[in-house]
Every structure is written in structure tokens, then in C-alpha cells.
């Protein structure tokens, strides 16, 4: 099996997320199913199954990038209409509010370290 990925240009965050989502889409809809078919044809059933499972993970990656792209595009990465719990990814501090603090009061890491506690992008 031969595959390669051209290195794209670095763009805005939104452009990069869109390109990443497109790459994940290609992986789960085309590449890994093709790899699985080839493995199956060659008698490698376990490897074919593995490729199919990887394709499922790639679909989740695409969905995650698209959710984050939507938040970046509409300016809601660090804001919500209602109070939610925001968790610092560095120290675990939890803050409740419409927006996380500019800096974590516990470890002083910047706002970029906060994510919605119940809506991670993993």
C-alpha cells in the first residue's frame, strides 16, 4: 500500500481546521476502506478489520474538527450564552461562567488552556 499526503499551506485557524476535516474525511471514506479491501483480498482479515476500526476513529476526528471550526467561525470558542463549567487543561481548575477567565487563577495559564468541561474536542 502506498499513500502520501501533500503538505498544505498554513492558513488561518479556520482554514487549517477545514483542511484537517477534509483530510480526515478522505481517510475514513476512501483511504482506510480501500486499505481494508486490499487487506481482505490478500487474506489479511485481522488487518482489514483493524483498518475498518481506524476508519471509524477518523470519522470522529472529522466531526471533532468540524465542531471546533463552527466555534471558531462564530466566535464561541471561549464564550457561551449560558453559564457552563470551564476546566483548565493544565491544572484542572474549574470555573463557572459564560467565559473562562483570561488567566487561570490557580496555575496562571492563559485562557487558551480552558475548555468546556463537558464538551471536549477529543
CSV table of C-alpha atoms in Angstrom, one decimal:
chain,number,residue,atom,x,y,z
A,1,UNK,CA,0.0,0.0,0.0
A,2,UNK,CA,1.4,3.4,-1.0
A,3,UNK,CA,0.0,6.6,0.3
A,4,UNK,CA,1.3,10.1,0.8
A,5,UNK,CA,-0.1,13.4,2.0
A,6,UNK,CA,0.9,16.7,0.4
A,7,UNK,CA,1.9,19.3,3.0
A,8,UNK,CA,-0.6,22.2,2.8
A,9,UNK,CA,0.0,25.8,3.4
A,10,UNK,CA,-0.5,27.1,6.9
A,11,UNK,CA,-3.5,29.4,6.9
A,12,UNK,CA,-5.9,30.8,9.5
A,13,UNK,CA,-7.2,28.6,12.3
A,14,UNK,CA,-10.5,28.2,10.4
A,15,UNK,CA,-8.7,27.3,7.1
A,16,UNK,CA,-6.5,24.8,8.9
A,17,UNK,CA,-9.4,23.2,10.7
A,18,UNK,CA,-11.4,22.9,7.4
A,19,UNK,CA,-8.4,21.4,5.6
A,20,UNK,CA,-7.9,19.0,8.5
A,21,UNK,CA,-11.5,17.9,8.5
A,22,UNK,CA,-11.3,17.3,4.7
A,23,UNK,CA,-8.2,15.1,5.3
A,24,UNK,CA,-10.0,13.1,7.9
A,25,UNK,CA,-13.0,12.7,5.6
A,26,UNK,CA,-10.8,11.3,2.9
A,27,UNK,CA,-9.2,8.9,5.4
A,28,UNK,CA,-12.4,7.4,6.7
A,29,UNK,CA,-14.4,7.5,3.5
A,30,UNK,CA,-11.7,6.4,1.0
A,31,UNK,CA,-8.3,5.5,2.2
A,32,UNK,CA,-8.9,3.2,5.1
A,33,UNK,CA,-11.8,1.4,3.4
A,34,UNK,CA,-9.5,0.9,0.4
A,35,UNK,CA,-6.7,-0.4,2.6
A,36,UNK,CA,-9.2,-2.8,4.3
A,37,UNK,CA,-10.4,-4.1,0.9
A,38,UNK,CA,-6.9,-4.8,-0.2
A,39,UNK,CA,-6.0,-6.5,3.0
A,40,UNK,CA,-9.2,-8.6,2.8
A,41,UNK,CA,-8.4,-9.6,-0.8
A,42,UNK,CA,-4.9,-10.6,0.2
A,43,UNK,CA,-6.3,-12.8,3.0
A,44,UNK,CA,-5.4,-10.5,6.0
A,45,UNK,CA,-8.8,-10.4,7.7
A,46,UNK,CA,-7.5,-9.1,11.0
A,47,UNK,CA,-5.7,-6.3,9.3
A,48,UNK,CA,-8.8,-5.5,7.3
A,49,UNK,CA,-10.8,-5.3,10.5
A,50,UNK,CA,-8.1,-3.0,12.0
A,51,UNK,CA,-8.3,-0.6,9.0
A,52,UNK,CA,-12.1,-0.5,9.4
A,53,UNK,CA,-11.8,0.4,13.0
A,54,UNK,CA,-9.3,3.1,12.2
A,55,UNK,CA,-11.8,4.5,9.7
A,56,UNK,CA,-14.3,4.8,12.5
A,57,UNK,CA,-11.9,6.8,14.5
A,58,UNK,CA,-11.1,9.1,11.6
A,59,UNK,CA,-14.8,9.8,11.2
A,60,UNK,CA,-14.8,11.0,14.8
A,61,UNK,CA,-11.8,13.2,14.1
A,62,UNK,CA,-13.6,14.8,11.2
A,63,UNK,CA,-16.6,15.5,13.4
A,64,UNK,CA,-14.4,17.0,16.2
A,65,UNK,CA,-12.6,19.3,13.7
A,66,UNK,CA,-16.0,20.5,12.2
A,67,UNK,CA,-17.4,21.2,15.7
A,68,UNK,CA,-14.3,23.3,16.6
A,69,UNK,CA,-14.4,25.0,13.2
A,70,UNK,CA,-18.0,26.0,13.9
A,71,UNK,CA,-17.0,27.5,17.2
A,72,UNK,CA,-14.0,29.3,15.7
A,73,UNK,CA,-16.2,30.7,12.8
A,74,UNK,CA,-18.9,32.0,15.1
A,75,UNK,CA,-16.6,33.3,17.8
A,76,UNK,CA,-17.8,31.0,20.6
A,77,UNK,CA,-14.6,29.0,21.4
A,78,UNK,CA,-14.4,30.9,24.7
A,79,UNK,CA,-18.0,32.1,25.1
A,80,UNK,CA,-21.4,30.7,25.7
A,81,UNK,CA,-24.8,32.2,26.1
A,82,UNK,CA,-25.4,30.5,29.5
A,83,UNK,CA,-23.0,29.7,32.4
A,84,UNK,CA,-21.1,26.5,31.9
A,85,UNK,CA,-18.1,24.8,33.6
A,86,UNK,CA,-14.8,25.7,32.1
A,87,UNK,CA,-11.8,23.5,33.0
A,88,UNK,CA,-8.1,24.4,32.8
A,89,UNK,CA,-6.4,21.7,30.9
A,90,UNK,CA,-3.1,22.4,32.7
A,91,UNK,CA,-4.2,22.1,36.4
A,92,UNK,CA,-7.8,21.0,36.3
A,93,UNK,CA,-9.3,24.2,38.0
A,94,UNK,CA,-13.0,24.5,37.2
A,95,UNK,CA,-14.6,27.9,36.7
A,96,UNK,CA,-18.3,28.5,36.1
A,97,UNK,CA,-19.4,31.4,33.8
A,98,UNK,CA,-20.2,32.4,30.3
A,99,UNK,CA,-16.5,32.9,29.5
A,100,UNK,CA,-13.4,31.4,31.2
A,101,UNK,CA,-11.1,33.8,33.0
A,102,UNK,CA,-8.2,35.5,31.0
A,103,UNK,CA,-5.8,33.5,33.1
A,104,UNK,CA,-6.3,30.5,35.4
A,105,UNK,CA,-6.4,31.8,39.0
A,106,UNK,CA,-4.7,28.6,40.1
A,107,UNK,CA,-1.8,28.0,37.7
A,108,UNK,CA,-1.9,31.3,35.8
A,109,UNK,CA,-2.0,29.7,32.4
A,110,UNK,CA,-3.8,31.8,29.7
A,111,UNK,CA,-7.5,31.4,28.7
A,112,UNK,CA,-6.5,29.2,25.8
A,113,UNK,CA,-5.9,26.4,28.3
A,114,UNK,CA,-9.6,26.4,29.2
A,115,UNK,CA,-12.2,24.1,27.6
A,116,UNK,CA,-15.8,23.4,28.3
A,117,UNK,CA,-15.7,20.6,31.0
A,118,UNK,CA,-18.4,18.5,29.4
A,119,UNK,CA,-17.7,19.3,25.7
A,120,UNK,CA,-14.1,18.4,24.9
A,121,UNK,CA,-12.8,18.0,21.4
A,122,UNK,CA,-11.4,14.6,22.0
